[in-house]
Short mmCIF file of N, CA, C and O and ligand atoms in Angstrom, two decimals:
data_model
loop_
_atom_site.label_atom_id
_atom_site.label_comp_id
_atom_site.label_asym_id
_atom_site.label_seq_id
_atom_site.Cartn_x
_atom_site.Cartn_y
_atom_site.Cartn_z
N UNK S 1394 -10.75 10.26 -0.27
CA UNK S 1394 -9.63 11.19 -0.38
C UNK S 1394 -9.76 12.27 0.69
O UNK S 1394 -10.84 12.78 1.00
N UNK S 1395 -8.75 12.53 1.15
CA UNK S 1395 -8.70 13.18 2.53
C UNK S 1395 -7.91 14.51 2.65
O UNK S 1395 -7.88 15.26 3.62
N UNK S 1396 -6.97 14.71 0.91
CA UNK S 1396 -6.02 15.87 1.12
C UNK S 1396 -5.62 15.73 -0.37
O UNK S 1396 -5.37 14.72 -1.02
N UNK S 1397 -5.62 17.30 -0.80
CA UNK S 1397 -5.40 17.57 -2.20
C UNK S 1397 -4.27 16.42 -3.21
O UNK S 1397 -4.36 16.14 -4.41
N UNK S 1398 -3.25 15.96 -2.21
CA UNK S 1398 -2.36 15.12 -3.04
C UNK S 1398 -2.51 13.93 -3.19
O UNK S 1398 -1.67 13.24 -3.78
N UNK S 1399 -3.54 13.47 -2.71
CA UNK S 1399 -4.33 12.29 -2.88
C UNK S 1399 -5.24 12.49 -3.83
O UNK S 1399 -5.51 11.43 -4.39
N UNK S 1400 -6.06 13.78 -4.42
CA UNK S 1400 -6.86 13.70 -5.45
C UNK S 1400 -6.03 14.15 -6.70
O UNK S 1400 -6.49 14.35 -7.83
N UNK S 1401 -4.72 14.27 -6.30
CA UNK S 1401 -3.93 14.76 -7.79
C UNK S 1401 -3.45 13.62 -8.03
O UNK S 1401 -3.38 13.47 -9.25
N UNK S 1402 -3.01 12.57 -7.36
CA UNK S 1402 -2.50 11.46 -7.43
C UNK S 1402 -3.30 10.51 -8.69
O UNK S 1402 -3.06 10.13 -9.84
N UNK S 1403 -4.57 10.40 -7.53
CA UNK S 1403 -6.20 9.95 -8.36
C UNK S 1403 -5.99 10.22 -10.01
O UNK S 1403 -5.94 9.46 -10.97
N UNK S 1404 -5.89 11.56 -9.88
CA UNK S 1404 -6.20 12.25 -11.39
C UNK S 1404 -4.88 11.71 -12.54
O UNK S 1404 -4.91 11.45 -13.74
N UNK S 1405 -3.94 11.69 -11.69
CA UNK S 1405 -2.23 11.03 -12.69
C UNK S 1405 -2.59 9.77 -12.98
O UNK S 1405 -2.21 9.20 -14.01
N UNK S 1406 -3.35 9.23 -12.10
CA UNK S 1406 -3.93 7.70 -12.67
C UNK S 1406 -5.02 7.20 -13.71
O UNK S 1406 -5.13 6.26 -14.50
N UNK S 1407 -5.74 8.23 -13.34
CA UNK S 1407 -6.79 8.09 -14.45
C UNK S 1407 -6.66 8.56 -15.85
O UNK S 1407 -7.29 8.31 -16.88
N UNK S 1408 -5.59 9.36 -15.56
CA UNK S 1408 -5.45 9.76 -16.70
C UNK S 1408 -4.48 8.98 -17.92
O UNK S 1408 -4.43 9.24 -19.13
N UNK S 1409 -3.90 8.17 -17.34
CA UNK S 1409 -3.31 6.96 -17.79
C UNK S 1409 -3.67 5.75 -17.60
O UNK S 1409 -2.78 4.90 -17.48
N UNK S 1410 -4.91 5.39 -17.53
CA UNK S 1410 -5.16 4.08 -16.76
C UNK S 1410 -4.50 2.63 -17.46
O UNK S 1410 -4.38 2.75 -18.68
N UNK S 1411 -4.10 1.44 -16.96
CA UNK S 1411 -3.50 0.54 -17.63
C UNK S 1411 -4.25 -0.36 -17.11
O UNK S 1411 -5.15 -0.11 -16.30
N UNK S 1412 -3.94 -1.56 -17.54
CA UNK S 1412 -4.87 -2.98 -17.46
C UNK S 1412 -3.84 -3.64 -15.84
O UNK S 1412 -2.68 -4.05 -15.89
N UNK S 1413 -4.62 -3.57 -14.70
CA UNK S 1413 -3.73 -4.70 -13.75
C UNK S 1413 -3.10 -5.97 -13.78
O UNK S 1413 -3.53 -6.99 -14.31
N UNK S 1414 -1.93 -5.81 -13.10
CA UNK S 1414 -1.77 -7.51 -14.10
C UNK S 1414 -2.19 -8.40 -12.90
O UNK S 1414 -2.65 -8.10 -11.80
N UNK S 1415 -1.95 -9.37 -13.37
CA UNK S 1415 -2.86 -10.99 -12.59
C UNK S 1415 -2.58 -10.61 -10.89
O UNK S 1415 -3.45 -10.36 -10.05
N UNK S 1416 -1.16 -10.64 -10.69
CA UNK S 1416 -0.67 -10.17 -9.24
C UNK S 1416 -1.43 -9.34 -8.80
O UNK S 1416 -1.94 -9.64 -7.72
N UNK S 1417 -1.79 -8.08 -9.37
CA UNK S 1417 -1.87 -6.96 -8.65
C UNK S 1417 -3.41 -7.24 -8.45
O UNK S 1417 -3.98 -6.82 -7.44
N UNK S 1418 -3.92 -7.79 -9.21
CA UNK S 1418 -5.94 -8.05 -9.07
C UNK S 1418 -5.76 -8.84 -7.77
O UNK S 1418 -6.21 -8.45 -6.70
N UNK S 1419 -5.01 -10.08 -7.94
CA UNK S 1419 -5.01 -10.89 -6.36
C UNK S 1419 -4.87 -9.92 -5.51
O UNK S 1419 -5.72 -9.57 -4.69
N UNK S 1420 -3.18 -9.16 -5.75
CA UNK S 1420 -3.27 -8.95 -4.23
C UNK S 1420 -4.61 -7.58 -3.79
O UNK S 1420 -5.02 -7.45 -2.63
N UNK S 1421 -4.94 -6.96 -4.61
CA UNK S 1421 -6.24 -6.06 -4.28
C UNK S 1421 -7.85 -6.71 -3.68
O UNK S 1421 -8.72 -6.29 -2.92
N UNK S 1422 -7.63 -8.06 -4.59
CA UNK S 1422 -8.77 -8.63 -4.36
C UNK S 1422 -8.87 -9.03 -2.75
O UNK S 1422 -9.87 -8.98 -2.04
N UNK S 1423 -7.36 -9.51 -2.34
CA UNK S 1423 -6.77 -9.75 -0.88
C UNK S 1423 -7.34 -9.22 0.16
O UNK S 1423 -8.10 -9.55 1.07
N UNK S 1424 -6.52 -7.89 -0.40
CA UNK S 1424 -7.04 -6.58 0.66
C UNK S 1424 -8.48 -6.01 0.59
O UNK S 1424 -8.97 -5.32 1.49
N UNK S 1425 -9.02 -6.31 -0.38
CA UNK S 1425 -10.40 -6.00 0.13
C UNK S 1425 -11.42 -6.91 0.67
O UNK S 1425 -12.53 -6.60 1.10
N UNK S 1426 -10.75 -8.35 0.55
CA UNK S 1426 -11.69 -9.38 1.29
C UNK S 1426 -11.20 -9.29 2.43
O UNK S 1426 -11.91 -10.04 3.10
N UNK S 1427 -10.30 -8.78 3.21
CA UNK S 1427 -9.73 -8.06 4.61
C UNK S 1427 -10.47 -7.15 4.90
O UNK S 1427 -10.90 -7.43 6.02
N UNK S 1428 -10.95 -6.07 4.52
CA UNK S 1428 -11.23 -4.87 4.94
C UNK S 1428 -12.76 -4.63 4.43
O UNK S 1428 -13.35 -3.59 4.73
N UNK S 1429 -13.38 -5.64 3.67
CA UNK S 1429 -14.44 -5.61 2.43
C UNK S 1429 -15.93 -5.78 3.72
O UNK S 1429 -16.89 -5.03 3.90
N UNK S 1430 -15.54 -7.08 4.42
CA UNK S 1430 -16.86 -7.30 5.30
C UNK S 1430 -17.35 -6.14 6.44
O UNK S 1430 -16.46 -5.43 6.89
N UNK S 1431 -18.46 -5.97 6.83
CA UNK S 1431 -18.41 -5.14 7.99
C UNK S 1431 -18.36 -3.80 8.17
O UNK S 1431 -18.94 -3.35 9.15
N UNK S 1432 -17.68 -2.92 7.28
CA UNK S 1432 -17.10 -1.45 7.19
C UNK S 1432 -18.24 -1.04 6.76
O UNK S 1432 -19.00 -1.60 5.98
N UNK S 1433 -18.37 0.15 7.37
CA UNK S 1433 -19.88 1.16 6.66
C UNK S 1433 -19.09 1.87 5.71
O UNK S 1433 -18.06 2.46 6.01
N UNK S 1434 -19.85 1.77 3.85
CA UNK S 1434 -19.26 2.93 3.54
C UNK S 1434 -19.72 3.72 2.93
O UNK S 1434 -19.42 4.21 1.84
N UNK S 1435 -20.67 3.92 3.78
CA UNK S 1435 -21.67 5.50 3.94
C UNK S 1435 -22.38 5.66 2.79
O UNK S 1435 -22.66 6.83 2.53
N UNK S 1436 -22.74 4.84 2.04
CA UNK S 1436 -23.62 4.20 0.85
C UNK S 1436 -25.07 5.13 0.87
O UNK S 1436 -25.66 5.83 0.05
N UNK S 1437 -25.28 4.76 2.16
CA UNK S 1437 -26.90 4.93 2.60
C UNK S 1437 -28.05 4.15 1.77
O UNK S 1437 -29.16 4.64 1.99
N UNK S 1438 -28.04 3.23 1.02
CA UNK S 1438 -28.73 1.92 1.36
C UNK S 1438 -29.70 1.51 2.20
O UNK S 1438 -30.91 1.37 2.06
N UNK S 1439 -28.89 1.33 3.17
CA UNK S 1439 -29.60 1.07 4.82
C UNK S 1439 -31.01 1.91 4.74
O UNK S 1439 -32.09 1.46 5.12
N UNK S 1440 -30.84 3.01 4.26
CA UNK S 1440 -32.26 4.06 4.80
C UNK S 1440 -33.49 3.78 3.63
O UNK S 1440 -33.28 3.18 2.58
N UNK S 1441 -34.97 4.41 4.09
CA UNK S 1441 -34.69 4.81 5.40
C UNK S 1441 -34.63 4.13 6.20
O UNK S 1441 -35.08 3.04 5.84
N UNK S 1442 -34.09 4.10 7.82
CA UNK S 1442 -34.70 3.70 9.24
C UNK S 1442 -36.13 3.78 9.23
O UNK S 1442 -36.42 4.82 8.65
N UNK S 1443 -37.01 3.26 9.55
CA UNK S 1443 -38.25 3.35 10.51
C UNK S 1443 -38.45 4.53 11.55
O UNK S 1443 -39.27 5.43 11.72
N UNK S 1444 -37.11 4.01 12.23
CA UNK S 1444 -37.26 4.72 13.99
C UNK S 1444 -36.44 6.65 13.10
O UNK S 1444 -36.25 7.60 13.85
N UNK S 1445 -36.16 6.74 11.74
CA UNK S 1445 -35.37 7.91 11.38
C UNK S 1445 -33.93 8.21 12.02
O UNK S 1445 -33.38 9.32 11.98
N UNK S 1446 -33.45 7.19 12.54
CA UNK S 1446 -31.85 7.09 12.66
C UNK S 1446 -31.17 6.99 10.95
O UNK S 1446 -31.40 6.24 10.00
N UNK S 1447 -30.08 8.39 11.24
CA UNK S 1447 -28.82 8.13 10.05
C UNK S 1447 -28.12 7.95 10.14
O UNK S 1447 -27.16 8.71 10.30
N UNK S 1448 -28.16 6.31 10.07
CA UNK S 1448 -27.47 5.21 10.06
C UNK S 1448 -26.02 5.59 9.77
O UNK S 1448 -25.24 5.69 10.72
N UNK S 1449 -25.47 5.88 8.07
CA UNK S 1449 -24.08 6.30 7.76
C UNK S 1449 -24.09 7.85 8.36
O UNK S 1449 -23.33 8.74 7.98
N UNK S 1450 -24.92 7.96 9.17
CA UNK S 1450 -23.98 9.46 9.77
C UNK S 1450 -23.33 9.11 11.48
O UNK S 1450 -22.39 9.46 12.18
N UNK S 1451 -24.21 8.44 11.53
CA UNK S 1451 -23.62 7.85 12.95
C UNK S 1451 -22.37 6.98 13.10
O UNK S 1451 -21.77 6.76 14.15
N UNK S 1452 -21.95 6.36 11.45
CA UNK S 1452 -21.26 5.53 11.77
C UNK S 1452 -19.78 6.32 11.27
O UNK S 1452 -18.62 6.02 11.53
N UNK S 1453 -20.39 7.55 10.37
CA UNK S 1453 -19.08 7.96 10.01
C UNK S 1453 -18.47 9.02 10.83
O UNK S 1453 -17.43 9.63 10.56
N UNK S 1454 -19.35 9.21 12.03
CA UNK S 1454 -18.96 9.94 13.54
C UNK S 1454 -18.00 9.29 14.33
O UNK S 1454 -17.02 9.81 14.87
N UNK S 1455 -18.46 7.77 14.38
CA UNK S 1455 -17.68 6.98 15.09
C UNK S 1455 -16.18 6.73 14.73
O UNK S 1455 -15.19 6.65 15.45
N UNK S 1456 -16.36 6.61 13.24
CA UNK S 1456 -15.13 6.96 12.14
C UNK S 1456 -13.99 7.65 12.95
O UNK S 1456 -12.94 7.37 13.51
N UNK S 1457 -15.03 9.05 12.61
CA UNK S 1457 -14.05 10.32 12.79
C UNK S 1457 -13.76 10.34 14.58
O UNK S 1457 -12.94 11.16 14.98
N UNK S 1458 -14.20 9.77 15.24
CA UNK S 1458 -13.65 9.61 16.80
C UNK S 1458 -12.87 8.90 16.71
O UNK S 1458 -11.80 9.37 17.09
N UNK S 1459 -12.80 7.54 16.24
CA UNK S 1459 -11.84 6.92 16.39
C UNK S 1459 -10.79 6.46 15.38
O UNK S 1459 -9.69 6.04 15.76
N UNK S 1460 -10.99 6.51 14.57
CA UNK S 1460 -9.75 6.81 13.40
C UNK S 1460 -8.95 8.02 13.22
O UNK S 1460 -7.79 8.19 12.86
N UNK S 1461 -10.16 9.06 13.66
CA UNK S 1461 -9.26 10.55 13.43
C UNK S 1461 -8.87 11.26 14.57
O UNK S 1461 -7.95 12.08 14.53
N UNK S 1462 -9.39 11.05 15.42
CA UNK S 1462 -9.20 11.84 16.65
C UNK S 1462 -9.40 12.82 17.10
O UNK S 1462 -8.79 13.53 17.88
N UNK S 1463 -11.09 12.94 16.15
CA UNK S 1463 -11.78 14.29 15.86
C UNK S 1463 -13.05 13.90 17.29
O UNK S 1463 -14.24 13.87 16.99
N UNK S 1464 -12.66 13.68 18.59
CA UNK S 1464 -13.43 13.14 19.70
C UNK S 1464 -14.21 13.77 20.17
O UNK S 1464 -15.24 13.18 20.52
N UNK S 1465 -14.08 15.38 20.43
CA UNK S 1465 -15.50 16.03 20.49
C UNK S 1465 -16.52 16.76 19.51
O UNK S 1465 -17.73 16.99 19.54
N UNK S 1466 -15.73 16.96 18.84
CA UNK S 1466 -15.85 17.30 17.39
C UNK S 1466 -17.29 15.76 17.17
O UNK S 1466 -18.47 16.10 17.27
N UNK S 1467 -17.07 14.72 16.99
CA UNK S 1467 -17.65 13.96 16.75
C UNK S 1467 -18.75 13.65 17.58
O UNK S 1467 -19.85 13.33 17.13
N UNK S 1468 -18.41 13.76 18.97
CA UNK S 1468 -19.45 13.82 20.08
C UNK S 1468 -20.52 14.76 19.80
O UNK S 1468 -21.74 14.57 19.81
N UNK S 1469 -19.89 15.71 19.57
CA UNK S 1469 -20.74 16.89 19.36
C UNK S 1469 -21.84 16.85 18.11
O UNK S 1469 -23.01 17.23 18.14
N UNK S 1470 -21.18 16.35 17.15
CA UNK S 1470 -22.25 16.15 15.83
C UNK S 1470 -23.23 15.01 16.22
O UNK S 1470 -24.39 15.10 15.80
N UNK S 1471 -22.87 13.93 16.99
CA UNK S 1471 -23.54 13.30 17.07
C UNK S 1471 -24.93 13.43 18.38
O UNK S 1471 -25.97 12.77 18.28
N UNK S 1472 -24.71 14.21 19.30
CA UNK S 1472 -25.35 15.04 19.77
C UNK S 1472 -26.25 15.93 19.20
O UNK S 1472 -27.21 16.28 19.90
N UNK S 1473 -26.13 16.39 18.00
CA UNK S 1473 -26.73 17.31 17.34
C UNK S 1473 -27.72 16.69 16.20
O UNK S 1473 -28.38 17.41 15.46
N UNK S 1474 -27.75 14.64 16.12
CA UNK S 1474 -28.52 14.35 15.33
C UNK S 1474 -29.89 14.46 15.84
O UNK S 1474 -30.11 14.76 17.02
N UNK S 1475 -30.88 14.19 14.93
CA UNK S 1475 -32.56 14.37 15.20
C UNK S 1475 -32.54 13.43 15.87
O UNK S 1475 -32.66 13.73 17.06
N UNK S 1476 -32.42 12.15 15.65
CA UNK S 1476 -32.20 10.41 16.27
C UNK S 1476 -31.02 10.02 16.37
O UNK S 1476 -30.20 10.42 15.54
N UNK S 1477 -30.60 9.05 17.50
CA UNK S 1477 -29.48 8.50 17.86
C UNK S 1477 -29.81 7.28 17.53
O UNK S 1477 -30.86 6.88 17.02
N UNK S 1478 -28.43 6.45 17.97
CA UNK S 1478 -28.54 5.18 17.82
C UNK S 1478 -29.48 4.64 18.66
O UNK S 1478 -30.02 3.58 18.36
N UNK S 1479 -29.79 5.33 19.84
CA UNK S 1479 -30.44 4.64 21.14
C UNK S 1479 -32.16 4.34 20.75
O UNK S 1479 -33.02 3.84 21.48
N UNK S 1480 -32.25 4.75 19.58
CA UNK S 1480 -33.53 4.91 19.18
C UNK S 1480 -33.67 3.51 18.49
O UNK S 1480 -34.83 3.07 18.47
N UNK S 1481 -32.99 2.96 18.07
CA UNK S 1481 -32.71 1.35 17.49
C UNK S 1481 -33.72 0.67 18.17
O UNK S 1481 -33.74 0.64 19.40
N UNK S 1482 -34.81 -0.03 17.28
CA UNK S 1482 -36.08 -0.59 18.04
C UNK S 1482 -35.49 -2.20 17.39
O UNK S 1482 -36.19 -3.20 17.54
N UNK S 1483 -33.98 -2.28 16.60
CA UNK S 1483 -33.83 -3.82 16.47
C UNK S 1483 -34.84 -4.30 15.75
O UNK S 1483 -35.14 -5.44 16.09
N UNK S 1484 -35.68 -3.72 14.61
CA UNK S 1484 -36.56 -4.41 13.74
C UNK S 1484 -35.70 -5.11 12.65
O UNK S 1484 -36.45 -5.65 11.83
N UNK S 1485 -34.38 -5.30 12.35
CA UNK S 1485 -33.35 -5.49 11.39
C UNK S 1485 -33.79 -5.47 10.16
O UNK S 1485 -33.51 -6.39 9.39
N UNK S 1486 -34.49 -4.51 9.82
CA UNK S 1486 -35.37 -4.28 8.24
C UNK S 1486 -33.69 -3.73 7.54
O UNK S 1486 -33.36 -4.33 6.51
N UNK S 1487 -32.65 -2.59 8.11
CA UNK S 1487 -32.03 -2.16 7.70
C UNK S 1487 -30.90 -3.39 6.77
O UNK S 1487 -30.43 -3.23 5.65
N UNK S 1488 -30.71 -4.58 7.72
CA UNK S 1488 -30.15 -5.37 7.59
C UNK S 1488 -29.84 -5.89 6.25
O UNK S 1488 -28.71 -5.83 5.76
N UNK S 1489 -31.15 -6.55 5.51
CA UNK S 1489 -30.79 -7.05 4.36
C UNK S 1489 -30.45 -5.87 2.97
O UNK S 1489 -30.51 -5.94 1.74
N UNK S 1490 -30.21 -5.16 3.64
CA UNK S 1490 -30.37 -3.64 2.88
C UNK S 1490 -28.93 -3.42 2.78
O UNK S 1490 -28.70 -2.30 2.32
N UNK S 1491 -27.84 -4.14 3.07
CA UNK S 1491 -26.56 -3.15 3.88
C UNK S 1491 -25.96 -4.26 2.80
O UNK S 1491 -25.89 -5.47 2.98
N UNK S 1492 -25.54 -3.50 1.60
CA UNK S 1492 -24.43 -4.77 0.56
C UNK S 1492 -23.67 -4.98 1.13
O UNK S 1492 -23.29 -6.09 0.75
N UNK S 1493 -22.63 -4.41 2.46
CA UNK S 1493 -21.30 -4.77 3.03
C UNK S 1493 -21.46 -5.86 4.32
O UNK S 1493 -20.55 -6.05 5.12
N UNK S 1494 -22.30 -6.29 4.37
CA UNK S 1494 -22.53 -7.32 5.86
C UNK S 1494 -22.35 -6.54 7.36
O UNK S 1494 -21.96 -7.18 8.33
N UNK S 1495 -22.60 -5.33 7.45
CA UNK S 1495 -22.41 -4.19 8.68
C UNK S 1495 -23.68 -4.95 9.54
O UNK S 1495 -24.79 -5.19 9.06
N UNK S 1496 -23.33 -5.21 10.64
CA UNK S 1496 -24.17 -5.94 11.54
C UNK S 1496 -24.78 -4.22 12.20
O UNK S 1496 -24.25 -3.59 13.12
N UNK S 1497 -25.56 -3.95 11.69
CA UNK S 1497 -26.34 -2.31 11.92
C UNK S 1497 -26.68 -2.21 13.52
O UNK S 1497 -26.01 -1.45 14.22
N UNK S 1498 -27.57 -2.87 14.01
CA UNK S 1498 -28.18 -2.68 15.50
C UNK S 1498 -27.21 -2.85 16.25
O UNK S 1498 -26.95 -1.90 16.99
N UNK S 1499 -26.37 -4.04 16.35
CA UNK S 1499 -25.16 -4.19 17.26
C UNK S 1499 -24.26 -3.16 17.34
O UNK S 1499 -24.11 -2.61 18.43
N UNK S 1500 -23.46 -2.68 16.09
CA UNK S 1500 -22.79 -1.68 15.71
C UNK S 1500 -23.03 -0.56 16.05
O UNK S 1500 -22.08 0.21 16.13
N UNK S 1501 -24.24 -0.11 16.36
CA UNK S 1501 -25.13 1.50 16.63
C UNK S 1501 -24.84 1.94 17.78
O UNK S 1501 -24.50 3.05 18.19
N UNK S 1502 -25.17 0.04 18.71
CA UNK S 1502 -25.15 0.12 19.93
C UNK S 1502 -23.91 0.72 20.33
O UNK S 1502 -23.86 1.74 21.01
N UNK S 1503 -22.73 -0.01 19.85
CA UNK S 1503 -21.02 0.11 20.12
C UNK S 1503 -20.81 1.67 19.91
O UNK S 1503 -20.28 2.34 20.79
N UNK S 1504 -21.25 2.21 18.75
CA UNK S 1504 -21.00 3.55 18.28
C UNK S 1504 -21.76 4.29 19.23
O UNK S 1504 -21.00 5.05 19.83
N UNK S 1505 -23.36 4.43 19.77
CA UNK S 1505 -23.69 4.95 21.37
C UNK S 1505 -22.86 5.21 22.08
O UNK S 1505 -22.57 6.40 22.18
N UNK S 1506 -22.14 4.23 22.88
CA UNK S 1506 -21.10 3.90 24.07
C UNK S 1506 -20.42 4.77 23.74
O UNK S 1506 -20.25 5.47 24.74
N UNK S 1507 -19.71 5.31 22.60
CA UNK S 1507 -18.62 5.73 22.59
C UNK S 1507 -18.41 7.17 22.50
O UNK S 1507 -17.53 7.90 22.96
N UNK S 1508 -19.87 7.46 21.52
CA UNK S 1508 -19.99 9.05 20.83
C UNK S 1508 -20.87 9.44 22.29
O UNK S 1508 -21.10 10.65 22.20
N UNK S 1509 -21.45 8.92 23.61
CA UNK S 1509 -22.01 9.14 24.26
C UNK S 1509 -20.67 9.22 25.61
O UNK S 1509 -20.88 9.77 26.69
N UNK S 1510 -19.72 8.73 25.34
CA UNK S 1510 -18.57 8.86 26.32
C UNK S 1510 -18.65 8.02 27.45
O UNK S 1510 -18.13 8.20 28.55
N UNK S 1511 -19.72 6.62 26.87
CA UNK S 1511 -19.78 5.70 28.05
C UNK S 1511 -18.77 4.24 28.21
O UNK S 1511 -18.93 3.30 28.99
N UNK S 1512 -17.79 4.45 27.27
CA UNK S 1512 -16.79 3.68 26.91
C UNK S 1512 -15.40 3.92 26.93
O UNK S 1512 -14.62 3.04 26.55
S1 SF4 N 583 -32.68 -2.30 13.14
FE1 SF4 N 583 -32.52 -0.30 14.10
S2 SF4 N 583 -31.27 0.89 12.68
FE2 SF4 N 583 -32.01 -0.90 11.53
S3 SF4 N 583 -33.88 -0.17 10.51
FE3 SF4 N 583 -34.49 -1.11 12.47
S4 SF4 N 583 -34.58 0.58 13.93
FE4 SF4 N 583 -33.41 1.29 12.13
S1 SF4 N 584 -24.55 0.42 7.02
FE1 SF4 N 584 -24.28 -0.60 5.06
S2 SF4 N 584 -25.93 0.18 3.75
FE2 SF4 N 584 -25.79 1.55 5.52
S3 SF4 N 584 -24.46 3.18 4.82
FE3 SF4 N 584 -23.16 1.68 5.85
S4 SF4 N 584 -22.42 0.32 4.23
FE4 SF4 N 584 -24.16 1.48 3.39
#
């Protein structure tokens, strides 16, 4: 939730909750086997790192660069971590750790390039 009328929304729902019907489970189930693989969602699981990279902070930098268009803003935080991605020694310990299938080392790399302005 990103803005007060989205958590009042939340709250009108819960506060009535009803049973989904058959349709609406498919089509949810749909959209999240679309959007379900791959996505970090900042769980933190993954940790710790070894090398002390944070993992869902790096990725929810990359987030906010490129979904939000929060670009130095994001540069900047990510600049300001203890460890970067570049610190990735590729031991893939994080890997079997990650319930969403987030390919971690590859991904770090991509998120580098970008929060580093080499992309
Ligand atoms: S693969 Fe990279 S990010 Fe994952 S645990 Fe190892 S050093 Fe950390
Ligand atoms: S990479 Fe996976 S385990 Fe780590 S925070 Fe993201 S979703 Fe969670």
């Amino acid at each position: 939730m990103m803005a007060l009328d989205e958590l009042e929304e939340n709250i009108t729902v819960g506060k009535k909750p009803r049973k989904l019907s058959a349709g609406e489970i498919k089509r949810f189930m749909g959209i999240a086997g679309e959007t379900g693989k791959g996505f970090c969602r900042n769980c933190g699981y993954c940790l710790p790192c070894p090398e002390g990279i944070p993992i869902p902070d790096v990725f929810r930098y990359e987030n906010y660069y490129r979904e939000y268009g929060l670009k130095d803003w994001a540069q900047g935080q990510y600049g300001s971590l203890p460890a970067n991605a570049q610190a990735c020694s590729d031991c893939q310990q994080c890997l079997d750790k990650c319930p969403y299938g987030v390919s971690i080392p590859s991904n770090l790399r991509s998120a580098h390039k970008i929060l580093k302005g080499k992309e």
